[in-house]
mmCIF file of C-alpha atoms and ligand atoms in Angstrom:
data_model
loop_
_atom_site.group_PDB
_atom_site.id
_atom_site.type_symbol
_atom_site.label_atom_id
_atom_site.label_comp_id
_atom_site.label_asym_id
_atom_site.label_seq_id
_atom_site.Cartn_x
_atom_site.Cartn_y
_atom_site.Cartn_z
ATOM 1 C CA MET A 1 -10.344 -8.904 19.117
ATOM 2 C CA GLU A 2 -12.259 -10.924 16.460
ATOM 3 C CA LYS A 3 -10.377 -10.383 13.193
ATOM 4 C CA TYR A 4 -12.522 -12.645 10.956
ATOM 5 C CA GLY A 5 -9.469 -14.434 9.511
ATOM 6 C CA TYR A 6 -7.743 -11.255 8.343
ATOM 7 C CA LYS A 7 -4.154 -10.248 9.086
ATOM 8 C CA PHE A 8 -3.187 -6.589 9.253
ATOM 9 C CA SER A 9 -0.075 -4.532 8.596
ATOM 10 C CA PHE A 10 1.207 -0.961 8.517
ATOM 11 C CA GLY A 11 4.553 0.699 7.878
ATOM 12 C CA PRO A 12 6.618 2.485 10.553
ATOM 13 C CA TRP A 13 6.144 5.711 8.541
ATOM 14 C CA ASN A 14 2.480 5.608 9.608
ATOM 15 C CA ILE A 15 3.637 6.752 13.083
ATOM 16 C CA HIS A 16 5.213 10.089 12.270
ATOM 17 C CA GLU A 17 6.033 13.607 13.427
ATOM 18 C CA GLY A 18 3.252 15.439 11.562
ATOM 19 C CA ALA A 19 5.384 17.728 9.431
ATOM 20 C CA ASP A 20 3.828 18.886 6.161
ATOM 21 C CA PRO A 21 5.084 21.018 3.246
ATOM 22 C CA PHE A 22 3.941 24.113 5.136
ATOM 23 C CA GLY A 23 5.072 23.388 8.652
ATOM 24 C CA PRO A 24 7.683 21.609 10.799
ATOM 25 C CA PRO A 25 7.171 18.478 12.928
ATOM 26 C CA VAL A 26 4.617 18.848 15.733
ATOM 27 C CA ARG A 27 5.272 15.556 17.509
ATOM 28 C CA PRO A 28 8.527 14.015 18.764
ATOM 29 C CA THR A 29 10.101 11.210 16.742
ATOM 30 C CA VAL A 30 9.075 7.750 17.941
ATOM 31 C CA ALA A 31 11.977 5.258 17.975
ATOM 32 C CA PHE A 32 11.578 2.168 15.787
ATOM 33 C CA ASP A 33 11.628 -0.137 18.829
ATOM 34 C CA LYS A 34 8.761 1.842 20.347
ATOM 35 C CA LYS A 35 6.840 1.588 17.071
ATOM 36 C CA LEU A 36 7.446 -2.167 17.041
ATOM 37 C CA GLU A 37 5.783 -2.416 20.471
ATOM 38 C CA ALA A 38 2.681 -0.687 19.101
ATOM 39 C CA TYR A 39 1.961 -3.336 16.464
ATOM 40 C CA GLN A 40 0.692 -6.154 18.688
ATOM 41 C CA ARG A 41 -0.832 -3.745 21.199
ATOM 42 C CA LEU A 42 -2.955 -2.283 18.396
ATOM 43 C CA GLY A 43 -3.860 -5.704 16.955
ATOM 44 C CA PHE A 44 -1.537 -5.803 13.927
ATOM 45 C CA ASP A 45 0.343 -8.843 12.624
ATOM 46 C CA ALA A 46 2.942 -7.579 10.157
ATOM 47 C CA VAL A 47 5.295 -4.725 9.347
ATOM 48 C CA GLN A 48 5.611 -3.081 5.929
ATOM 49 C CA PHE A 49 9.206 -1.993 5.277
ATOM 50 C CA HIS A 50 10.949 0.439 3.036
ATOM 51 C CA ASP A 51 14.431 -0.955 2.487
ATOM 52 C CA ASP A 52 16.014 1.766 4.644
ATOM 53 C CA ASP A 53 13.431 1.305 7.397
ATOM 54 C CA ALA A 54 14.936 -2.178 7.751
ATOM 55 C CA VAL A 55 18.576 -1.242 7.163
ATOM 56 C CA PRO A 56 19.213 2.508 7.618
ATOM 57 C CA ASN A 57 21.826 4.173 5.356
ATOM 58 C CA LEU A 58 22.037 1.072 3.204
ATOM 59 C CA ASP A 59 23.642 3.032 0.339
ATOM 60 C CA ASP A 60 26.793 3.262 2.464
ATOM 61 C CA LYS A 61 26.849 -0.414 3.454
ATOM 62 C CA ARG A 62 28.371 -3.539 1.933
ATOM 63 C CA PRO A 63 26.035 -6.385 0.920
ATOM 64 C CA ASP A 64 27.240 -8.561 3.823
ATOM 65 C CA GLN A 65 26.550 -5.757 6.338
ATOM 66 C CA ILE A 66 23.069 -5.290 4.893
ATOM 67 C CA VAL A 67 22.263 -8.984 5.198
ATOM 68 C CA GLN A 68 23.670 -9.105 8.738
ATOM 69 C CA GLU A 69 21.529 -6.143 9.881
ATOM 70 C CA ALA A 70 18.420 -7.482 8.169
ATOM 71 C CA ARG A 71 18.887 -10.885 9.808
ATOM 72 C CA ALA A 72 19.208 -9.193 13.222
ATOM 73 C CA LEU A 73 15.982 -7.330 12.508
ATOM 74 C CA LYS A 74 14.273 -10.603 11.607
ATOM 75 C CA GLN A 75 15.136 -11.902 15.073
ATOM 76 C CA ARG A 76 13.561 -8.801 16.627
ATOM 77 C CA LEU A 77 10.439 -9.350 14.562
ATOM 78 C CA ASP A 78 10.328 -12.986 15.699
ATOM 79 C CA ALA A 79 10.681 -11.891 19.329
ATOM 80 C CA ALA A 80 7.856 -9.387 18.847
ATOM 81 C CA GLY A 81 5.632 -12.052 17.240
ATOM 82 C CA LEU A 82 5.566 -10.125 13.957
ATOM 83 C CA VAL A 83 6.436 -10.844 10.326
ATOM 84 C CA ALA A 84 7.515 -8.588 7.474
ATOM 85 C CA GLU A 85 4.674 -8.230 4.958
ATOM 86 C CA PHE A 86 6.806 -6.733 2.229
ATOM 87 C CA VAL A 87 9.915 -4.711 1.496
ATOM 88 C CA ALA A 88 9.845 -1.738 -0.899
ATOM 89 C CA PRO A 89 12.795 0.190 -2.367
ATOM 90 C CA ARG A 90 12.715 3.854 -1.334
ATOM 91 C CA LEU A 91 13.616 5.383 -4.672
ATOM 92 C CA TRP A 92 12.417 8.936 -4.093
ATOM 93 C CA GLU A 93 14.862 10.566 -1.659
ATOM 94 C CA HIS A 94 18.418 9.867 -2.871
ATOM 95 C CA PRO A 95 19.856 12.588 -5.179
ATOM 96 C CA MET A 96 20.308 9.962 -7.894
ATOM 97 C CA THR A 97 16.503 9.609 -8.063
ATOM 98 C CA ILE A 98 15.679 13.285 -8.689
ATOM 99 C CA ASP A 99 14.633 12.571 -12.280
ATOM 100 C CA GLY A 100 13.159 9.184 -11.509
ATOM 101 C CA ALA A 101 14.848 5.872 -10.827
ATOM 102 C CA TYR A 102 14.112 3.105 -13.322
ATOM 103 C CA THR A 103 12.974 5.633 -15.972
ATOM 104 C CA ALA A 104 15.586 8.335 -15.317
ATOM 105 C CA ASN A 105 17.113 9.815 -18.454
ATOM 106 C CA ASP A 106 20.582 9.454 -16.919
ATOM 107 C CA PRO A 107 21.841 5.849 -17.293
ATOM 108 C CA ALA A 108 23.906 6.267 -14.107
ATOM 109 C CA ALA A 109 20.679 6.968 -12.185
ATOM 110 C CA ARG A 110 19.075 3.878 -13.684
ATOM 111 C CA THR A 111 22.098 1.833 -12.619
ATOM 112 C CA TYR A 112 21.818 3.225 -9.075
ATOM 113 C CA ALA A 113 18.133 2.242 -8.987
ATOM 114 C CA ARG A 114 18.875 -1.282 -10.171
ATOM 115 C CA GLU A 115 21.676 -1.761 -7.624
ATOM 116 C CA ARG A 116 19.516 -0.341 -4.825
ATOM 117 C CA SER A 117 16.728 -2.712 -5.840
ATOM 118 C CA ARG A 118 19.074 -5.701 -5.539
ATOM 119 C CA LYS A 119 20.012 -4.567 -2.015
ATOM 120 C CA MET A 120 16.276 -4.330 -1.260
ATOM 121 C CA LEU A 121 15.855 -7.907 -2.501
ATOM 122 C CA ASP A 122 18.682 -9.075 -0.212
ATOM 123 C CA ILE A 123 16.813 -7.461 2.677
ATOM 124 C CA ALA A 124 13.541 -9.128 1.656
ATOM 125 C CA GLN A 125 15.304 -12.488 1.548
ATOM 126 C CA SER A 126 16.863 -11.907 5.006
ATOM 127 C CA LEU A 127 13.509 -10.866 6.470
ATOM 128 C CA GLU A 128 12.060 -14.053 4.931
ATOM 129 C CA THR A 129 9.349 -12.283 3.010
ATOM 130 C CA GLY A 130 8.923 -13.282 -0.628
ATOM 131 C CA PHE A 131 6.911 -10.145 -1.308
ATOM 132 C CA VAL A 132 8.068 -6.788 -2.698
ATOM 133 C CA VAL A 133 6.045 -3.660 -3.416
ATOM 134 C CA LEU A 134 7.051 -1.073 -6.013
ATOM 135 C CA TRP A 135 5.528 2.378 -5.581
ATOM 136 C CA LEU A 136 6.928 4.107 -8.663
ATOM 137 C CA ALA A 137 7.107 7.499 -6.929
ATOM 138 C CA ARG A 138 9.257 9.512 -9.322
ATOM 139 C CA GLU A 139 8.684 7.483 -12.491
ATOM 140 C CA GLY A 140 7.001 10.242 -14.446
ATOM 141 C CA THR A 141 7.558 13.829 -15.528
ATOM 142 C CA TYR A 142 6.686 17.461 -14.855
ATOM 143 C CA MET A 143 6.548 18.088 -18.611
ATOM 144 C CA ARG A 144 5.656 15.398 -21.142
ATOM 145 C CA GLU A 145 8.554 16.128 -23.501
ATOM 146 C CA ALA A 146 11.178 15.373 -20.846
ATOM 147 C CA LYS A 147 10.855 11.619 -21.306
ATOM 148 C CA ASP A 148 9.628 9.139 -23.894
ATOM 149 C CA ALA A 149 6.623 7.583 -22.116
ATOM 150 C CA ALA A 150 6.673 4.470 -24.312
ATOM 151 C CA ARG A 151 10.381 3.915 -23.629
ATOM 152 C CA ALA A 152 9.636 4.434 -19.934
ATOM 153 C CA VAL A 153 7.472 1.306 -19.976
ATOM 154 C CA ASP A 154 10.321 -0.674 -21.505
ATOM 155 C CA LEU A 155 12.756 0.687 -18.918
ATOM 156 C CA LEU A 156 10.351 -0.310 -16.118
ATOM 157 C CA VAL A 157 10.045 -3.812 -17.588
ATOM 158 C CA GLU A 158 13.844 -4.071 -17.846
ATOM 159 C CA ALA A 159 14.284 -3.077 -14.185
ATOM 160 C CA ILE A 160 11.536 -5.450 -13.000
ATOM 161 C CA ASP A 161 12.932 -8.296 -15.104
ATOM 162 C CA ASP A 162 16.309 -7.742 -13.437
ATOM 163 C CA MET A 163 14.664 -8.100 -9.997
ATOM 164 C CA LEU A 164 12.696 -11.182 -11.066
ATOM 165 C CA ALA A 165 15.921 -12.800 -12.341
ATOM 166 C CA TYR A 166 17.982 -11.769 -9.303
ATOM 167 C CA ALA A 167 15.436 -13.206 -6.819
ATOM 168 C CA PRO A 168 13.714 -16.180 -8.485
ATOM 169 C CA GLY A 169 11.325 -16.733 -5.561
ATOM 170 C CA ILE A 170 10.162 -13.139 -5.218
ATOM 171 C CA ARG A 171 6.673 -11.836 -6.021
ATOM 172 C CA ILE A 172 6.315 -8.163 -6.886
ATOM 173 C CA ALA A 173 3.198 -5.980 -6.526
ATOM 174 C CA ILE A 174 2.979 -2.642 -8.277
ATOM 175 C CA GLU A 175 1.333 0.074 -6.184
ATOM 176 C CA PRO A 176 0.026 2.606 -8.722
ATOM 177 C CA LYS A 177 -0.524 6.304 -8.043
ATOM 178 C CA PRO A 178 -1.500 8.915 -10.685
ATOM 179 C CA ASN A 179 0.590 11.816 -9.374
ATOM 180 C CA GLU A 180 2.630 13.248 -6.480
ATOM 181 C CA PRO A 181 5.454 13.728 -6.147
ATOM 182 C CA MET A 182 5.465 13.799 -9.957
ATOM 183 C CA ASP A 183 3.101 16.095 -11.816
ATOM 184 C CA ILE A 184 1.938 13.024 -13.753
ATOM 185 C CA SER A 185 3.194 9.540 -12.874
ATOM 186 C CA TYR A 186 3.646 6.575 -15.164
ATOM 187 C CA ILE A 187 1.536 3.495 -14.272
ATOM 188 C CA PRO A 188 -1.259 5.551 -12.640
ATOM 189 C CA THR A 189 -3.962 2.878 -12.155
ATOM 190 C CA ILE A 190 -4.451 -0.824 -11.537
ATOM 191 C CA GLY A 191 -5.125 -1.387 -15.222
ATOM 192 C CA HIS A 192 -1.696 0.028 -16.071
ATOM 193 C CA ALA A 193 -0.111 -2.011 -13.268
ATOM 194 C CA VAL A 194 -1.657 -5.296 -14.420
ATOM 195 C CA ALA A 195 -0.609 -4.574 -18.012
ATOM 196 C CA LEU A 196 2.958 -3.759 -16.929
ATOM 197 C CA GLY A 197 3.212 -7.055 -15.043
ATOM 198 C CA LEU A 198 2.011 -9.006 -18.082
ATOM 199 C CA LYS A 199 4.908 -7.530 -20.087
ATOM 200 C CA THR A 200 7.602 -8.891 -17.725
ATOM 201 C CA ARG A 201 9.546 -12.155 -17.975
ATOM 202 C CA SER A 202 7.478 -13.796 -15.185
ATOM 203 C CA PRO A 203 3.914 -12.406 -15.268
ATOM 204 C CA GLU A 204 2.841 -15.031 -12.729
ATOM 205 C CA ARG A 205 5.074 -13.334 -10.160
ATOM 206 C CA MET A 206 3.635 -9.881 -10.800
ATOM 207 C CA GLY A 207 0.651 -8.549 -8.849
ATOM 208 C CA VAL A 208 -0.880 -5.282 -7.663
ATOM 209 C CA LEU A 209 -1.532 -3.358 -4.462
ATOM 210 C CA VAL A 210 -4.466 -0.930 -4.364
ATOM 211 C CA GLU A 211 -4.210 2.129 -2.149
ATOM 212 C CA SER A 212 -7.625 3.729 -1.559
ATOM 213 C CA ALA A 213 -6.337 7.308 -1.806
ATOM 214 C CA HIS A 214 -4.330 6.611 -4.962
ATOM 215 C CA ALA A 215 -7.454 5.303 -6.737
ATOM 216 C CA ILE A 216 -9.432 8.342 -5.568
ATOM 217 C CA LEU A 217 -6.674 10.692 -6.820
ATOM 218 C CA ALA A 218 -7.062 9.002 -10.221
ATOM 219 C CA GLY A 219 -10.791 9.790 -10.106
ATOM 220 C CA LEU A 220 -11.578 6.092 -9.724
ATOM 221 C CA ASP A 221 -13.421 4.027 -7.133
ATOM 222 C CA PRO A 222 -11.041 2.025 -4.911
ATOM 223 C CA ALA A 223 -13.479 -0.897 -4.679
ATOM 224 C CA ASP A 224 -13.597 -1.170 -8.480
ATOM 225 C CA GLU A 225 -9.791 -0.985 -8.666
ATOM 226 C CA MET A 226 -9.635 -3.827 -6.144
ATOM 227 C CA ALA A 227 -12.231 -5.778 -8.139
ATOM 228 C CA PHE A 228 -10.139 -5.402 -11.317
ATOM 229 C CA GLY A 229 -7.075 -6.758 -9.509
ATOM 230 C CA LEU A 230 -9.158 -9.621 -8.111
ATOM 231 C CA ALA A 231 -10.523 -10.455 -11.575
ATOM 232 C CA TYR A 232 -6.914 -11.137 -12.649
ATOM 233 C CA ASP A 233 -6.155 -12.915 -9.342
ATOM 234 C CA LYS A 234 -3.430 -10.301 -8.842
ATOM 235 C CA LEU A 235 -4.646 -8.286 -5.849
ATOM 236 C CA TRP A 236 -1.955 -9.269 -3.366
ATOM 237 C CA SER A 237 -2.282 -6.429 -0.870
ATOM 238 C CA VAL A 238 -4.106 -3.186 -0.170
ATOM 239 C CA HIS A 239 -3.327 0.135 1.527
ATOM 240 C CA LEU A 240 -6.607 1.205 3.098
ATOM 241 C CA ASN A 241 -7.021 4.879 3.887
ATOM 242 C CA ASP A 242 -9.195 7.768 2.748
ATOM 243 C CA GLN A 243 -8.921 10.975 0.772
ATOM 244 C CA ASN A 244 -11.016 14.156 0.602
ATOM 245 C CA GLY A 245 -10.967 15.264 -3.016
ATOM 246 C CA LEU A 246 -8.244 15.554 -5.619
ATOM 247 C CA LYS A 247 -5.433 17.213 -3.743
ATOM 248 C CA PHE A 248 -2.228 15.932 -2.167
ATOM 249 C CA ASP A 249 -2.259 12.351 -0.827
ATOM 250 C CA GLN A 250 -3.826 12.749 2.603
ATOM 251 C CA ASP A 251 -3.537 9.162 3.866
ATOM 252 C CA ARG A 252 -6.569 9.839 6.075
ATOM 253 C CA SER A 253 -7.904 7.121 8.393
ATOM 254 C CA PHE A 254 -9.900 4.446 6.578
ATOM 255 C CA GLY A 255 -13.531 5.554 6.152
ATOM 256 C CA ALA A 256 -12.899 8.951 7.734
ATOM 257 C CA VAL A 257 -14.146 10.835 4.670
ATOM 258 C CA ASN A 258 -16.586 8.476 2.953
ATOM 259 C CA LEU A 259 -18.107 5.567 4.877
ATOM 260 C CA ARG A 260 -20.027 4.125 1.878
ATOM 261 C CA ARG A 261 -16.830 4.058 -0.182
ATOM 262 C CA ALA A 262 -15.085 2.247 2.673
ATOM 263 C CA PHE A 263 -17.996 -0.193 2.973
ATOM 264 C CA ASP A 264 -17.783 -0.985 -0.746
ATOM 265 C CA GLN A 265 -14.051 -1.771 -0.401
ATOM 266 C CA VAL A 266 -14.716 -4.187 2.462
ATOM 267 C CA LEU A 267 -17.660 -5.695 0.533
ATOM 268 C CA VAL A 268 -15.492 -6.561 -2.479
ATOM 269 C CA LEU A 269 -12.603 -7.834 -0.338
ATOM 270 C CA ASP A 270 -14.789 -9.960 1.943
ATOM 271 C CA ASP A 271 -16.975 -11.317 -0.875
ATOM 272 C CA HIS A 272 -13.736 -12.486 -2.558
ATOM 273 C CA ARG A 273 -12.375 -14.048 0.654
ATOM 274 C CA PHE A 274 -9.414 -11.677 0.682
ATOM 275 C CA TRP A 275 -8.372 -12.965 4.087
ATOM 276 C CA GLU A 276 -7.135 -16.063 2.167
ATOM 277 C CA ARG A 277 -5.263 -13.994 -0.463
ATOM 278 C CA GLY A 278 -3.292 -11.317 1.298
ATOM 279 C CA MET A 279 -2.903 -8.903 4.163
ATOM 280 C CA VAL A 280 -4.994 -5.844 4.843
ATOM 281 C CA GLY A 281 -2.396 -3.098 4.924
ATOM 282 C CA LEU A 282 -2.987 0.462 6.058
ATOM 283 C CA ASP A 283 -1.198 3.541 4.784
ATOM 284 C CA VAL A 284 -2.561 6.180 7.147
ATOM 285 C CA LYS A 285 -1.178 9.259 8.885
ATOM 286 C CA ALA A 286 -2.473 11.063 11.959
ATOM 287 C CA VAL A 287 -3.666 14.577 11.145
ATOM 288 C CA ARG A 288 -1.154 17.256 12.101
ATOM 289 C CA THR A 289 -3.412 18.541 14.885
ATOM 290 C CA GLN A 290 -3.237 15.204 16.770
ATOM 291 C CA LYS A 291 -1.252 15.388 19.993
ATOM 292 C CA ALA A 292 1.644 12.927 20.470
ATOM 293 C CA GLU A 293 -0.067 11.050 23.293
ATOM 294 C CA ALA A 294 -3.014 10.285 20.984
ATOM 295 C CA ALA A 295 -1.157 9.882 17.693
ATOM 296 C CA GLU A 296 -1.947 6.186 17.119
ATOM 297 C CA LYS A 297 -5.726 6.558 16.818
ATOM 298 C CA HIS A 298 -5.595 6.731 13.011
ATOM 299 C CA LEU A 299 -4.279 3.150 13.141
ATOM 300 C CA SER A 300 -6.667 1.764 15.759
ATOM 301 C CA ASN A 301 -9.651 3.629 14.270
ATOM 302 C CA SER A 302 -8.885 2.287 10.771
ATOM 303 C CA LEU A 303 -8.533 -1.301 11.992
ATOM 304 C CA GLU A 304 -11.667 -1.042 14.127
ATOM 305 C CA LEU A 305 -13.713 0.429 11.277
ATOM 306 C CA PHE A 306 -12.554 -2.316 8.900
ATOM 307 C CA LEU A 307 -13.763 -4.970 11.352
ATOM 308 C CA TRP A 308 -17.058 -3.160 12.003
ATOM 309 C CA LEU A 309 -17.605 -3.045 8.219
ATOM 310 C CA VAL A 310 -16.849 -6.768 7.904
ATOM 311 C CA GLU A 311 -19.702 -7.312 10.374
ATOM 312 C CA ARG A 312 -21.954 -5.048 8.296
ATOM 313 C CA VAL A 313 -21.027 -6.937 5.101
ATOM 314 C CA ARG A 314 -21.621 -10.334 6.651
ATOM 315 C CA SER A 315 -25.016 -9.302 8.104
ATOM 316 C CA LEU A 316 -26.340 -7.874 4.822
ATOM 317 C CA ASP A 317 -29.732 -9.251 3.750
ATOM 318 C CA ARG A 318 -28.454 -10.744 0.502
ATOM 319 C CA SER A 319 -31.782 -12.176 -0.640
ATOM 320 C CA ALA A 320 -33.432 -8.769 -0.283
ATOM 321 C CA MET A 321 -30.538 -7.315 -2.280
ATOM 322 C CA ARG A 322 -30.966 -9.952 -5.002
ATOM 323 C CA GLN A 323 -34.709 -9.202 -5.284
ATOM 324 C CA LEU A 324 -34.095 -5.454 -5.609
ATOM 325 C CA ILE A 325 -31.355 -6.014 -8.200
ATOM 326 C CA GLU A 326 -33.611 -8.381 -10.193
ATOM 327 C CA ALA A 327 -36.370 -5.754 -10.019
ATOM 328 C CA ARG A 328 -33.842 -3.079 -10.993
ATOM 329 C CA ASP A 329 -35.060 -1.049 -8.026
ATOM 330 C CA TYR A 330 -31.685 0.455 -7.251
ATOM 331 C CA GLU A 331 -33.095 3.388 -5.282
ATOM 332 C CA GLU A 332 -34.500 0.865 -2.809
ATOM 333 C CA LEU A 333 -31.136 -0.911 -2.857
ATOM 334 C CA ASP A 334 -29.550 2.410 -1.855
ATOM 335 C CA ARG A 335 -31.970 2.627 1.046
ATOM 336 C CA LEU A 336 -31.232 -0.963 2.101
ATOM 337 C CA ILE A 337 -27.456 -0.334 2.143
ATOM 338 C CA LEU A 338 -27.687 3.026 3.899
ATOM 339 C CA SER A 339 -30.157 1.861 6.536
ATOM 340 C CA HIS A 340 -27.943 -1.177 7.155
ATOM 341 C CA LEU A 341 -24.877 1.062 7.524
ATOM 342 C CA MET A 342 -26.828 3.200 9.988
ATOM 343 C CA GLY A 343 -27.840 0.145 11.989
ATOM 344 C CA ARG A 344 -31.515 0.656 11.208
ATOM 345 C CA ALA A 345 -31.965 -2.612 9.324
HETATM 346 C C1 XLS B 401 3.013 5.133 -0.884
HETATM 347 C C2 XLS B 401 3.538 3.780 -0.745
HETATM 348 C C3 XLS B 401 4.857 3.656 -0.086
HETATM 349 C C4 XLS B 401 5.039 2.176 0.131
HETATM 350 C C5 XLS B 401 5.740 1.555 -1.031
HETATM 351 O O1 XLS B 401 1.762 5.269 -0.738
HETATM 352 O O2 XLS B 401 2.616 3.031 0.060
HETATM 353 O O3 XLS B 401 4.777 4.370 1.135
HETATM 354 O O4 XLS B 401 5.632 1.931 1.287
HETATM 355 O O5 XLS B 401 6.951 2.213 -1.193
HETATM 356 MG MG1 MG B 402 0.722 3.410 0.013
#
């Protein structure tokens, strides 16, 4: 498979049982080892980890046990010809994170979040990835008066500074999302994420990760969010997927809802040689109706579409585009792009 210089990743949660808030699982659980086998078979290079994907039940384990288990996992990754792209703290399930983690009103909850983050950093070190992603899932409120939003920024900076000091070699990307599970989340867009990073003790070690659906949920264009991150040289990863309207995060297969929007994301990434900057990550889920024996197609379809769109980007008639842009004939530019996407030109 020609991958045009790109490397690809997904998280084990992208192979899942299909439960949703209105119905139970519809597919059997796939064991982690089985998921690991799927990566190379499907053409992927790296695994995205939540801390407890790598070391289950880590809240009940001593630091030395955590390191030992993470090192054993690293050997399994080596044997499978895979690397860890990043590790992320899962700070949205434990009871101590009900009211948020880093921005919780309860100082004990904030202490839990900081300690859990240090364990996550130990795992990242053991998996030999210098890259951490923070999706600030419950950093927000259901009612504005419950927290001081300005103080929340300071609390986030304090928590990030602690991580940056604890792991001097680590780089951290913020993965913004405007809502869900919170009614309104802090740090909802790439602009907020870049600004937050600039406020920390080591701004050069702070970057961003754009998830297509998260930008769409914020009413923004994912390609423009990526472009903003690129303009600051801080786009260190992406989560490609798709989203049909402003509802819950659907994590649909890349391009499944809007092909032009997917094309524009690949255009901005490829024009900025993203294959030299970071990995193309997916964050996709099979629709609940998909049968178990065919419940990997959201991954293979997304990867395949990305590569097809790279071919479309690289075969664009750029001089014709330049002429139409100079003439400000954007309707004709529309036609050029659409006919190219349809294989008619
Ligand atoms: C949610 C995030 C989360 C990441 C970072 O979209 O991608 O699943 O793994 O925690
Ligand atoms: Mg994501």
